[in-house]
């Protein structure tokens, strides 16, 4: 069982996400657990302040270390990994998803606004992850990306047949084009080799058209 713990200023983003499809089933079956924590619950002032002006000046606000520190401390247990999402982080890939799938607890800090006090990256997070070279509004979508890609690797979450097991077991994922009925849709026909029943040629075709992630 993997515990996903999300620290966010927008917990409502995750309500429909947790309730749909495969992730809901995986939670119901206790294969994974997704807990959403509102960062404002870890503030101590009446206004529930989570950000402040940057030292040295500059535009925008910076997320403060204290509520994040308190949130992580109260959530952390066992073999955990603390991730801070930032566009400066290491680029996320399938290999990282595999590594994270071996962890008991994945704590994800979703940054918002112009940035997060650098001491969070330095002293609280175990790693910084970026999901790509573009700037998002915050770490909520990256957290969903991690939850989804890691959950798929947990045995029994995605299907139970041998093919799916094989697909999710190897560290790299092999993806090739797939087709289903009808064999011809208007002007668009399925590659004839896939209808040939010749398994060797089909394997060769898939091999030629695959992408390894
Ligand atoms: N926060 C803002 N942009 C991001 C990105 N590309 N990856 C991870 N976190 C982010």
mmCIF file with all atom_site columns, C-alpha atoms and ligand atoms in Angstrom:
data_model
loop_
_atom_site.group_PDB
_atom_site.id
_atom_site.type_symbol
_atom_site.label_atom_id
_atom_site.label_alt_id
_atom_site.label_comp_id
_atom_site.label_asym_id
_atom_site.label_entity_id
_atom_site.label_seq_id
_atom_site.pdbx_PDB_ins_code
_atom_site.Cartn_x
_atom_site.Cartn_y
_atom_site.Cartn_z
_atom_site.occupancy
_atom_site.B_iso_or_equiv
_atom_site.pdbx_formal_charge
_atom_site.auth_seq_id
_atom_site.auth_comp_id
_atom_site.auth_asym_id
_atom_site.auth_atom_id
_atom_site.pdbx_PDB_model_num
ATOM   1   C CA . UNK A 1 1   ? 0.000   0.000   0.000   1.00 0.00 ? 1   UNK A CA 1
ATOM   2   C CA . UNK A 1 2   ? 1.376   3.401   -0.968  1.00 0.00 ? 2   UNK A CA 1
ATOM   3   C CA . UNK A 1 3   ? 0.259   6.480   0.922   1.00 0.00 ? 3   UNK A CA 1
ATOM   4   C CA . UNK A 1 4   ? 0.082   9.625   -1.186  1.00 0.00 ? 4   UNK A CA 1
ATOM   5   C CA . UNK A 1 5   ? -0.016  12.725  0.994   1.00 0.00 ? 5   UNK A CA 1
ATOM   6   C CA . UNK A 1 6   ? -0.674  16.013  -0.793  1.00 0.00 ? 6   UNK A CA 1
ATOM   7   C CA . UNK A 1 7   ? -0.067  19.371  0.865   1.00 0.00 ? 7   UNK A CA 1
ATOM   8   C CA . UNK A 1 8   ? -1.944  22.047  -1.043  1.00 0.00 ? 8   UNK A CA 1
ATOM   9   C CA . UNK A 1 9   ? -3.780  25.348  -0.821  1.00 0.00 ? 9   UNK A CA 1
ATOM   10  C CA . UNK A 1 10  ? -6.442  23.945  -3.154  1.00 0.00 ? 10  UNK A CA 1
ATOM   11  C CA . UNK A 1 11  ? -7.704  20.685  -1.660  1.00 0.00 ? 11  UNK A CA 1
ATOM   12  C CA . UNK A 1 12  ? -10.914 20.945  -3.678  1.00 0.00 ? 12  UNK A CA 1
ATOM   13  C CA . UNK A 1 13  ? -8.953  20.223  -6.884  1.00 0.00 ? 13  UNK A CA 1
ATOM   14  C CA . UNK A 1 14  ? -8.463  16.660  -5.692  1.00 0.00 ? 14  UNK A CA 1
ATOM   15  C CA . UNK A 1 15  ? -12.015 15.723  -4.674  1.00 0.00 ? 15  UNK A CA 1
ATOM   16  C CA . UNK A 1 16  ? -13.258 14.655  -8.143  1.00 0.00 ? 16  UNK A CA 1
ATOM   17  C CA . UNK A 1 17  ? -9.830  13.221  -8.992  1.00 0.00 ? 17  UNK A CA 1
ATOM   18  C CA . UNK A 1 18  ? -9.952  10.822  -6.033  1.00 0.00 ? 18  UNK A CA 1
ATOM   19  C CA . UNK A 1 19  ? -13.511 9.830   -6.801  1.00 0.00 ? 19  UNK A CA 1
ATOM   20  C CA . UNK A 1 20  ? -13.102 8.690   -10.378 1.00 0.00 ? 20  UNK A CA 1
ATOM   21  C CA . UNK A 1 21  ? -12.298 5.430   -12.113 1.00 0.00 ? 21  UNK A CA 1
ATOM   22  C CA . UNK A 1 22  ? -9.249  3.374   -11.396 1.00 0.00 ? 22  UNK A CA 1
ATOM   23  C CA . UNK A 1 23  ? -7.951  5.547   -8.558  1.00 0.00 ? 23  UNK A CA 1
ATOM   24  C CA . UNK A 1 24  ? -11.205 5.266   -6.655  1.00 0.00 ? 24  UNK A CA 1
ATOM   25  C CA . UNK A 1 25  ? -11.169 1.476   -7.038  1.00 0.00 ? 25  UNK A CA 1
ATOM   26  C CA . UNK A 1 26  ? -7.516  1.353   -5.957  1.00 0.00 ? 26  UNK A CA 1
ATOM   27  C CA . UNK A 1 27  ? -8.379  3.370   -2.821  1.00 0.00 ? 27  UNK A CA 1
ATOM   28  C CA . UNK A 1 28  ? -11.438 1.216   -2.077  1.00 0.00 ? 28  UNK A CA 1
ATOM   29  C CA . UNK A 1 29  ? -9.309  -1.922  -2.472  1.00 0.00 ? 29  UNK A CA 1
ATOM   30  C CA . UNK A 1 30  ? -6.681  -0.420  -0.117  1.00 0.00 ? 30  UNK A CA 1
ATOM   31  C CA . UNK A 1 31  ? -3.955  -0.692  -2.737  1.00 0.00 ? 31  UNK A CA 1
ATOM   32  C CA . UNK A 1 32  ? -3.247  3.020   -2.393  1.00 0.00 ? 32  UNK A CA 1
ATOM   33  C CA . UNK A 1 33  ? -4.358  5.785   -0.084  1.00 0.00 ? 33  UNK A CA 1
ATOM   34  C CA . UNK A 1 34  ? -4.657  9.448   -1.077  1.00 0.00 ? 34  UNK A CA 1
ATOM   35  C CA . UNK A 1 35  ? -4.827  12.055  1.683   1.00 0.00 ? 35  UNK A CA 1
ATOM   36  C CA . UNK A 1 36  ? -5.220  15.723  0.927   1.00 0.00 ? 36  UNK A CA 1
ATOM   37  C CA . UNK A 1 37  ? -3.992  18.244  3.504   1.00 0.00 ? 37  UNK A CA 1
ATOM   38  C CA . UNK A 1 38  ? -4.955  21.908  3.441   1.00 0.00 ? 38  UNK A CA 1
ATOM   39  C CA . UNK A 1 39  ? -1.799  23.927  4.114   1.00 0.00 ? 39  UNK A CA 1
ATOM   40  C CA . UNK A 1 40  ? -3.881  26.599  5.874   1.00 0.00 ? 40  UNK A CA 1
ATOM   41  C CA . UNK A 1 41  ? -4.677  24.063  8.596   1.00 0.00 ? 41  UNK A CA 1
ATOM   42  C CA . UNK A 1 42  ? -1.022  24.293  9.643   1.00 0.00 ? 42  UNK A CA 1
ATOM   43  C CA . UNK A 1 43  ? -0.958  28.065  10.151  1.00 0.00 ? 43  UNK A CA 1
ATOM   44  C CA . UNK A 1 44  ? -1.132  29.614  13.604  1.00 0.00 ? 44  UNK A CA 1
ATOM   45  C CA . UNK A 1 45  ? -2.465  33.133  12.950  1.00 0.00 ? 45  UNK A CA 1
ATOM   46  C CA . UNK A 1 46  ? -6.098  34.153  12.616  1.00 0.00 ? 46  UNK A CA 1
ATOM   47  C CA . UNK A 1 47  ? -5.764  35.031  8.948   1.00 0.00 ? 47  UNK A CA 1
ATOM   48  C CA . UNK A 1 48  ? -4.192  31.629  8.150   1.00 0.00 ? 48  UNK A CA 1
ATOM   49  C CA . UNK A 1 49  ? -1.261  33.258  6.374   1.00 0.00 ? 49  UNK A CA 1
ATOM   50  C CA . UNK A 1 50  ? 0.825   31.015  4.144   1.00 0.00 ? 50  UNK A CA 1
ATOM   51  C CA . UNK A 1 51  ? 2.883   33.543  2.183   1.00 0.00 ? 51  UNK A CA 1
ATOM   52  C CA . UNK A 1 52  ? 4.849   36.740  2.634   1.00 0.00 ? 52  UNK A CA 1
ATOM   53  C CA . UNK A 1 53  ? 6.899   39.308  0.680   1.00 0.00 ? 53  UNK A CA 1
ATOM   54  C CA . UNK A 1 54  ? 10.327  38.180  -0.538  1.00 0.00 ? 54  UNK A CA 1
ATOM   55  C CA . UNK A 1 55  ? 13.404  39.329  1.390   1.00 0.00 ? 55  UNK A CA 1
ATOM   56  C CA . UNK A 1 56  ? 15.472  41.607  -0.820  1.00 0.00 ? 56  UNK A CA 1
ATOM   57  C CA . UNK A 1 57  ? 12.366  42.852  -2.613  1.00 0.00 ? 57  UNK A CA 1
ATOM   58  C CA . UNK A 1 58  ? 10.797  41.790  -5.851  1.00 0.00 ? 58  UNK A CA 1
ATOM   59  C CA . UNK A 1 59  ? 7.339   41.099  -7.161  1.00 0.00 ? 59  UNK A CA 1
ATOM   60  C CA . UNK A 1 60  ? 4.874   38.597  -5.792  1.00 0.00 ? 60  UNK A CA 1
ATOM   61  C CA . UNK A 1 61  ? 4.699   36.543  -2.664  1.00 0.00 ? 61  UNK A CA 1
ATOM   62  C CA . UNK A 1 62  ? 6.703   33.602  -1.376  1.00 0.00 ? 62  UNK A CA 1
ATOM   63  C CA . UNK A 1 63  ? 5.262   30.621  0.467   1.00 0.00 ? 63  UNK A CA 1
ATOM   64  C CA . UNK A 1 64  ? 6.535   30.529  4.069   1.00 0.00 ? 64  UNK A CA 1
ATOM   65  C CA . UNK A 1 65  ? 8.518   27.670  5.535   1.00 0.00 ? 65  UNK A CA 1
ATOM   66  C CA . UNK A 1 66  ? 6.631   27.273  8.830   1.00 0.00 ? 66  UNK A CA 1
ATOM   67  C CA . UNK A 1 67  ? 3.224   25.908  7.712   1.00 0.00 ? 67  UNK A CA 1
ATOM   68  C CA . UNK A 1 68  ? 5.000   23.562  5.282   1.00 0.00 ? 68  UNK A CA 1
ATOM   69  C CA . UNK A 1 69  ? 7.399   22.347  7.992   1.00 0.00 ? 69  UNK A CA 1
ATOM   70  C CA . UNK A 1 70  ? 4.505   21.723  10.390  1.00 0.00 ? 70  UNK A CA 1
ATOM   71  C CA . UNK A 1 71  ? 2.452   19.926  7.746   1.00 0.00 ? 71  UNK A CA 1
ATOM   72  C CA . UNK A 1 72  ? 5.303   17.596  6.765   1.00 0.00 ? 72  UNK A CA 1
ATOM   73  C CA . UNK A 1 73  ? 6.215   16.867  10.384  1.00 0.00 ? 73  UNK A CA 1
ATOM   74  C CA . UNK A 1 74  ? 2.648   15.930  11.265  1.00 0.00 ? 74  UNK A CA 1
ATOM   75  C CA . UNK A 1 75  ? 2.192   13.688  8.214   1.00 0.00 ? 75  UNK A CA 1
ATOM   76  C CA . UNK A 1 76  ? 5.559   11.946  7.982   1.00 0.00 ? 76  UNK A CA 1
ATOM   77  C CA . UNK A 1 77  ? 5.786   8.331   9.072   1.00 0.00 ? 77  UNK A CA 1
ATOM   78  C CA . UNK A 1 78  ? 7.864   5.296   8.112   1.00 0.00 ? 78  UNK A CA 1
ATOM   79  C CA . UNK A 1 79  ? 9.766   5.118   4.857   1.00 0.00 ? 79  UNK A CA 1
ATOM   80  C CA . UNK A 1 80  ? 8.693   8.394   3.312   1.00 0.00 ? 80  UNK A CA 1
ATOM   81  C CA . UNK A 1 81  ? 9.862   10.582  0.452   1.00 0.00 ? 81  UNK A CA 1
ATOM   82  C CA . UNK A 1 82  ? 9.157   14.303  0.479   1.00 0.00 ? 82  UNK A CA 1
ATOM   83  C CA . UNK A 1 83  ? 8.758   15.922  -2.935  1.00 0.00 ? 83  UNK A CA 1
ATOM   84  C CA . UNK A 1 84  ? 8.595   19.608  -3.740  1.00 0.00 ? 84  UNK A CA 1
ATOM   85  C CA . UNK A 1 85  ? 7.148   20.444  -7.157  1.00 0.00 ? 85  UNK A CA 1
ATOM   86  C CA . UNK A 1 86  ? 8.937   23.244  -8.936  1.00 0.00 ? 86  UNK A CA 1
ATOM   87  C CA . UNK A 1 87  ? 9.766   23.955  -12.592 1.00 0.00 ? 87  UNK A CA 1
ATOM   88  C CA . UNK A 1 88  ? 13.443  23.943  -11.508 1.00 0.00 ? 88  UNK A CA 1
ATOM   89  C CA . UNK A 1 89  ? 13.310  20.337  -10.310 1.00 0.00 ? 89  UNK A CA 1
ATOM   90  C CA . UNK A 1 90  ? 14.606  17.174  -11.938 1.00 0.00 ? 90  UNK A CA 1
ATOM   91  C CA . UNK A 1 91  ? 12.497  16.174  -14.935 1.00 0.00 ? 91  UNK A CA 1
ATOM   92  C CA . UNK A 1 92  ? 9.959   13.482  -14.040 1.00 0.00 ? 92  UNK A CA 1
ATOM   93  C CA . UNK A 1 93  ? 10.034  10.243  -16.025 1.00 0.00 ? 93  UNK A CA 1
ATOM   94  C CA . UNK A 1 94  ? 8.918   6.608   -15.904 1.00 0.00 ? 94  UNK A CA 1
ATOM   95  C CA . UNK A 1 95  ? 12.100  5.577   -14.086 1.00 0.00 ? 95  UNK A CA 1
ATOM   96  C CA . UNK A 1 96  ? 11.348  8.035   -11.299 1.00 0.00 ? 96  UNK A CA 1
ATOM   97  C CA . UNK A 1 97  ? 7.780   6.700   -11.117 1.00 0.00 ? 97  UNK A CA 1
ATOM   98  C CA . UNK A 1 98  ? 9.211   3.200   -10.621 1.00 0.00 ? 98  UNK A CA 1
ATOM   99  C CA . UNK A 1 99  ? 11.571  4.356   -7.911  1.00 0.00 ? 99  UNK A CA 1
ATOM   100 C CA . UNK A 1 100 ? 8.752   6.158   -6.083  1.00 0.00 ? 100 UNK A CA 1
ATOM   101 C CA . UNK A 1 101 ? 6.503   3.100   -6.348  1.00 0.00 ? 101 UNK A CA 1
ATOM   102 C CA . UNK A 1 102 ? 8.870   1.352   -3.917  1.00 0.00 ? 102 UNK A CA 1
ATOM   103 C CA . UNK A 1 103 ? 8.165   3.964   -1.229  1.00 0.00 ? 103 UNK A CA 1
ATOM   104 C CA . UNK A 1 104 ? 5.580   3.552   1.550   1.00 0.00 ? 104 UNK A CA 1
ATOM   105 C CA . UNK A 1 105 ? 4.667   7.203   1.811   1.00 0.00 ? 105 UNK A CA 1
ATOM   106 C CA . UNK A 1 106 ? 5.023   9.965   -0.785  1.00 0.00 ? 106 UNK A CA 1
ATOM   107 C CA . UNK A 1 107 ? 4.549   13.434  0.639   1.00 0.00 ? 107 UNK A CA 1
ATOM   108 C CA . UNK A 1 108 ? 4.021   16.058  -2.057  1.00 0.00 ? 108 UNK A CA 1
ATOM   109 C CA . UNK A 1 109 ? 4.306   19.779  -1.441  1.00 0.00 ? 109 UNK A CA 1
ATOM   110 C CA . UNK A 1 110 ? 2.392   21.793  -4.032  1.00 0.00 ? 110 UNK A CA 1
ATOM   111 C CA . UNK A 1 111 ? 3.980   25.216  -4.439  1.00 0.00 ? 111 UNK A CA 1
ATOM   112 C CA . UNK A 1 112 ? 1.846   28.146  -5.499  1.00 0.00 ? 112 UNK A CA 1
ATOM   113 C CA . UNK A 1 113 ? 2.340   31.851  -6.122  1.00 0.00 ? 113 UNK A CA 1
ATOM   114 C CA . UNK A 1 114 ? 5.756   33.062  -7.202  1.00 0.00 ? 114 UNK A CA 1
ATOM   115 C CA . UNK A 1 115 ? 7.738   30.547  -5.234  1.00 0.00 ? 115 UNK A CA 1
ATOM   116 C CA . UNK A 1 116 ? 8.480   28.690  -2.043  1.00 0.00 ? 116 UNK A CA 1
ATOM   117 C CA . UNK A 1 117 ? 11.045  29.700  0.611   1.00 0.00 ? 117 UNK A CA 1
ATOM   118 C CA . UNK A 1 118 ? 14.239  27.997  -0.568  1.00 0.00 ? 118 UNK A CA 1
ATOM   119 C CA . UNK A 1 119 ? 14.780  26.377  2.852   1.00 0.00 ? 119 UNK A CA 1
ATOM   120 C CA . UNK A 1 120 ? 11.892  24.038  2.003   1.00 0.00 ? 120 UNK A CA 1
ATOM   121 C CA . UNK A 1 121 ? 13.852  22.653  -0.961  1.00 0.00 ? 121 UNK A CA 1
ATOM   122 C CA . UNK A 1 122 ? 17.084  22.550  1.031   1.00 0.00 ? 122 UNK A CA 1
ATOM   123 C CA . UNK A 1 123 ? 15.982  21.137  4.381   1.00 0.00 ? 123 UNK A CA 1
ATOM   124 C CA . UNK A 1 124 ? 12.497  19.657  4.133   1.00 0.00 ? 124 UNK A CA 1
ATOM   125 C CA . UNK A 1 125 ? 12.166  18.094  0.673   1.00 0.00 ? 125 UNK A CA 1
ATOM   126 C CA . UNK A 1 126 ? 14.146  15.003  -0.327  1.00 0.00 ? 126 UNK A CA 1
ATOM   127 C CA . UNK A 1 127 ? 13.849  15.951  -3.964  1.00 0.00 ? 127 UNK A CA 1
ATOM   128 C CA . UNK A 1 128 ? 12.501  18.603  -6.323  1.00 0.00 ? 128 UNK A CA 1
ATOM   129 C CA . UNK A 1 129 ? 10.523  17.403  -9.319  1.00 0.00 ? 129 UNK A CA 1
ATOM   130 C CA . UNK A 1 130 ? 9.436   19.190  -12.487 1.00 0.00 ? 130 UNK A CA 1
ATOM   131 C CA . UNK A 1 131 ? 6.957   17.560  -14.852 1.00 0.00 ? 131 UNK A CA 1
ATOM   132 C CA . UNK A 1 132 ? 8.259   19.511  -17.837 1.00 0.00 ? 132 UNK A CA 1
ATOM   133 C CA . UNK A 1 133 ? 9.913   22.674  -19.059 1.00 0.00 ? 133 UNK A CA 1
ATOM   134 C CA . UNK A 1 134 ? 6.938   24.991  -18.681 1.00 0.00 ? 134 UNK A CA 1
ATOM   135 C CA . UNK A 1 135 ? 5.590   26.959  -15.778 1.00 0.00 ? 135 UNK A CA 1
ATOM   136 C CA . UNK A 1 136 ? 2.262   25.945  -14.240 1.00 0.00 ? 136 UNK A CA 1
ATOM   137 C CA . UNK A 1 137 ? 0.212   27.832  -11.642 1.00 0.00 ? 137 UNK A CA 1
ATOM   138 C CA . UNK A 1 138 ? 1.332   25.355  -9.001  1.00 0.00 ? 138 UNK A CA 1
ATOM   139 C CA . UNK A 1 139 ? 2.144   21.806  -8.047  1.00 0.00 ? 139 UNK A CA 1
ATOM   140 C CA . UNK A 1 140 ? -1.398  20.388  -8.004  1.00 0.00 ? 140 UNK A CA 1
ATOM   141 C CA . UNK A 1 141 ? -1.344  18.972  -11.536 1.00 0.00 ? 141 UNK A CA 1
ATOM   142 C CA . UNK A 1 142 ? 2.204   17.610  -11.040 1.00 0.00 ? 142 UNK A CA 1
ATOM   143 C CA . UNK A 1 143 ? 0.941   15.845  -7.875  1.00 0.00 ? 143 UNK A CA 1
ATOM   144 C CA . UNK A 1 144 ? -1.850  14.247  -9.911  1.00 0.00 ? 144 UNK A CA 1
ATOM   145 C CA . UNK A 1 145 ? 0.713   13.181  -12.514 1.00 0.00 ? 145 UNK A CA 1
ATOM   146 C CA . UNK A 1 146 ? 2.806   11.460  -9.841  1.00 0.00 ? 146 UNK A CA 1
ATOM   147 C CA . UNK A 1 147 ? -0.203  9.808   -8.158  1.00 0.00 ? 147 UNK A CA 1
ATOM   148 C CA . UNK A 1 148 ? -1.456  8.438   -11.450 1.00 0.00 ? 148 UNK A CA 1
ATOM   149 C CA . UNK A 1 149 ? 1.843   7.232   -12.875 1.00 0.00 ? 149 UNK A CA 1
ATOM   150 C CA . UNK A 1 150 ? 2.986   5.639   -9.605  1.00 0.00 ? 150 UNK A CA 1
ATOM   151 C CA . UNK A 1 151 ? -0.389  4.032   -8.861  1.00 0.00 ? 151 UNK A CA 1
ATOM   152 C CA . UNK A 1 152 ? -0.345  2.256   -12.225 1.00 0.00 ? 152 UNK A CA 1
ATOM   153 C CA . UNK A 1 153 ? 2.818   0.494   -11.092 1.00 0.00 ? 153 UNK A CA 1
ATOM   154 C CA . UNK A 1 154 ? 1.282   -0.860  -7.902  1.00 0.00 ? 154 UNK A CA 1
ATOM   155 C CA . UNK A 1 155 ? 0.388   -4.530  -8.511  1.00 0.00 ? 155 UNK A CA 1
ATOM   156 C CA . UNK A 1 156 ? -3.340  -5.092  -9.084  1.00 0.00 ? 156 UNK A CA 1
ATOM   157 C CA . UNK A 1 157 ? -4.200  -1.417  -9.642  1.00 0.00 ? 157 UNK A CA 1
ATOM   158 C CA . UNK A 1 158 ? -4.356  -1.676  -13.441 1.00 0.00 ? 158 UNK A CA 1
ATOM   159 C CA . UNK A 1 159 ? -5.856  -5.007  -14.510 1.00 0.00 ? 159 UNK A CA 1
ATOM   160 C CA . UNK A 1 160 ? -4.701  -8.392  -13.349 1.00 0.00 ? 160 UNK A CA 1
ATOM   161 C CA . UNK A 1 161 ? -3.909  -10.257 -16.535 1.00 0.00 ? 161 UNK A CA 1
ATOM   162 C CA . UNK A 1 162 ? -0.395  -11.347 -17.418 1.00 0.00 ? 162 UNK A CA 1
ATOM   163 C CA . UNK A 1 163 ? 0.010   -8.857  -20.234 1.00 0.00 ? 163 UNK A CA 1
ATOM   164 C CA . UNK A 1 164 ? -0.636  -5.881  -17.979 1.00 0.00 ? 164 UNK A CA 1
ATOM   165 C CA . UNK A 1 165 ? 1.557   -7.333  -15.260 1.00 0.00 ? 165 UNK A CA 1
ATOM   166 C CA . UNK A 1 166 ? 4.399   -7.682  -17.732 1.00 0.00 ? 166 UNK A CA 1
ATOM   167 C CA . UNK A 1 167 ? 3.817   -4.166  -18.955 1.00 0.00 ? 167 UNK A CA 1
ATOM   168 C CA . UNK A 1 168 ? 3.998   -2.597  -15.536 1.00 0.00 ? 168 UNK A CA 1
ATOM   169 C CA . UNK A 1 169 ? 6.720   -4.781  -14.031 1.00 0.00 ? 169 UNK A CA 1
ATOM   170 C CA . UNK A 1 170 ? 9.639   -3.780  -16.252 1.00 0.00 ? 170 UNK A CA 1
ATOM   171 C CA . UNK A 1 171 ? 11.288  -0.504  -15.364 1.00 0.00 ? 171 UNK A CA 1
ATOM   172 C CA . UNK A 1 172 ? 10.771  0.899   -18.840 1.00 0.00 ? 172 UNK A CA 1
ATOM   173 C CA . UNK A 1 173 ? 7.311   1.017   -20.368 1.00 0.00 ? 173 UNK A CA 1
ATOM   174 C CA . UNK A 1 174 ? 6.973   -0.069  -23.966 1.00 0.00 ? 174 UNK A CA 1
ATOM   175 C CA . UNK A 1 175 ? 4.240   1.706   -25.845 1.00 0.00 ? 175 UNK A CA 1
ATOM   176 C CA . UNK A 1 176 ? 3.178   0.918   -29.411 1.00 0.00 ? 176 UNK A CA 1
ATOM   177 C CA . UNK A 1 177 ? 0.180   2.007   -31.532 1.00 0.00 ? 177 UNK A CA 1
ATOM   178 C CA . UNK A 1 178 ? -3.015  0.082   -30.828 1.00 0.00 ? 178 UNK A CA 1
ATOM   179 C CA . UNK A 1 179 ? -6.150  -0.274  -32.952 1.00 0.00 ? 179 UNK A CA 1
ATOM   180 C CA . UNK A 1 180 ? -9.595  -1.806  -32.515 1.00 0.00 ? 180 UNK A CA 1
ATOM   181 C CA . UNK A 1 181 ? -12.736 -2.281  -34.626 1.00 0.00 ? 181 UNK A CA 1
ATOM   182 C CA . UNK A 1 182 ? -13.724 -1.150  -37.183 1.00 0.00 ? 182 UNK A CA 1
ATOM   183 C CA . UNK A 1 183 ? -10.797 -2.240  -39.371 1.00 0.00 ? 183 UNK A CA 1
ATOM   184 C CA . UNK A 1 184 ? -11.671 0.536   -41.820 1.00 0.00 ? 184 UNK A CA 1
ATOM   185 C CA . UNK A 1 185 ? -13.192 3.818   -40.712 1.00 0.00 ? 185 UNK A CA 1
ATOM   186 C CA . UNK A 1 186 ? -13.973 5.982   -43.742 1.00 0.00 ? 186 UNK A CA 1
ATOM   187 C CA . UNK A 1 187 ? -10.622 6.413   -45.482 1.00 0.00 ? 187 UNK A CA 1
ATOM   188 C CA . UNK A 1 188 ? -8.618  5.221   -42.496 1.00 0.00 ? 188 UNK A CA 1
ATOM   189 C CA . UNK A 1 189 ? -7.612  1.578   -42.394 1.00 0.00 ? 189 UNK A CA 1
ATOM   190 C CA . UNK A 1 190 ? -5.805  -0.307  -39.663 1.00 0.00 ? 190 UNK A CA 1
ATOM   191 C CA . UNK A 1 191 ? -2.291  -1.509  -40.743 1.00 0.00 ? 191 UNK A CA 1
ATOM   192 C CA . UNK A 1 192 ? -3.002  -4.792  -42.512 1.00 0.00 ? 192 UNK A CA 1
ATOM   193 C CA . UNK A 1 193 ? -0.248  -6.668  -40.652 1.00 0.00 ? 193 UNK A CA 1
ATOM   194 C CA . UNK A 1 194 ? -2.293  -6.429  -37.448 1.00 0.00 ? 194 UNK A CA 1
ATOM   195 C CA . UNK A 1 195 ? -5.156  -8.293  -39.125 1.00 0.00 ? 195 UNK A CA 1
ATOM   196 C CA . UNK A 1 196 ? -2.882  -10.976 -40.606 1.00 0.00 ? 196 UNK A CA 1
ATOM   197 C CA . UNK A 1 197 ? -2.828  -13.291 -37.604 1.00 0.00 ? 197 UNK A CA 1
ATOM   198 C CA . UNK A 1 198 ? 0.941   -13.685 -38.202 1.00 0.00 ? 198 UNK A CA 1
ATOM   199 C CA . UNK A 1 199 ? 2.270   -13.166 -34.661 1.00 0.00 ? 199 UNK A CA 1
ATOM   200 C CA . UNK A 1 200 ? 5.895   -12.922 -35.697 1.00 0.00 ? 200 UNK A CA 1
ATOM   201 C CA . UNK A 1 201 ? 5.168   -10.130 -38.203 1.00 0.00 ? 201 UNK A CA 1
ATOM   202 C CA . UNK A 1 202 ? 2.927   -8.395  -35.678 1.00 0.00 ? 202 UNK A CA 1
ATOM   203 C CA . UNK A 1 203 ? 5.709   -8.479  -33.083 1.00 0.00 ? 203 UNK A CA 1
ATOM   204 C CA . UNK A 1 204 ? 8.166   -7.075  -35.648 1.00 0.00 ? 204 UNK A CA 1
ATOM   205 C CA . UNK A 1 205 ? 5.741   -4.294  -36.591 1.00 0.00 ? 205 UNK A CA 1
ATOM   206 C CA . UNK A 1 206 ? 5.184   -3.378  -32.933 1.00 0.00 ? 206 UNK A CA 1
ATOM   207 C CA . UNK A 1 207 ? 8.917   -3.471  -32.303 1.00 0.00 ? 207 UNK A CA 1
ATOM   208 C CA . UNK A 1 208 ? 9.530   -1.081  -35.192 1.00 0.00 ? 208 UNK A CA 1
ATOM   209 C CA . UNK A 1 209 ? 6.823   1.329   -34.016 1.00 0.00 ? 209 UNK A CA 1
ATOM   210 C CA . UNK A 1 210 ? 7.403   1.219   -30.267 1.00 0.00 ? 210 UNK A CA 1
ATOM   211 C CA . UNK A 1 211 ? 8.473   3.926   -27.921 1.00 0.00 ? 211 UNK A CA 1
ATOM   212 C CA . UNK A 1 212 ? 10.377  3.017   -24.783 1.00 0.00 ? 212 UNK A CA 1
ATOM   213 C CA . UNK A 1 213 ? 9.723   5.285   -21.825 1.00 0.00 ? 213 UNK A CA 1
HETATM 214 N N1 . LIG B 2 .   ? 5.210   24.214  -10.653 1.00 0.00 ? 1   LIG B N1 1
HETATM 215 C C1 . LIG B 2 .   ? 5.084   25.095  -11.661 1.00 0.00 ? 1   LIG B C1 1
HETATM 216 N N2 . LIG B 2 .   ? 5.458   24.574  -12.823 1.00 0.00 ? 1   LIG B N2 1
HETATM 217 C C2 . LIG B 2 .   ? 5.848   23.281  -12.568 1.00 0.00 ? 1   LIG B C2 1
HETATM 218 C C3 . LIG B 2 .   ? 6.346   22.220  -13.354 1.00 0.00 ? 1   LIG B C3 1
HETATM 219 N N3 . LIG B 2 .   ? 6.539   22.355  -14.661 1.00 0.00 ? 1   LIG B N3 1
HETATM 220 N N4 . LIG B 2 .   ? 6.629   21.058  -12.736 1.00 0.00 ? 1   LIG B N4 1
HETATM 221 C C4 . LIG B 2 .   ? 6.464   20.931  -11.410 1.00 0.00 ? 1   LIG B C4 1
HETATM 222 N N5 . LIG B 2 .   ? 5.993   21.899  -10.613 1.00 0.00 ? 1   LIG B N5 1
HETATM 223 C C5 . LIG B 2 .   ? 5.688   23.076  -11.185 1.00 0.00 ? 1   LIG B C5 1
#
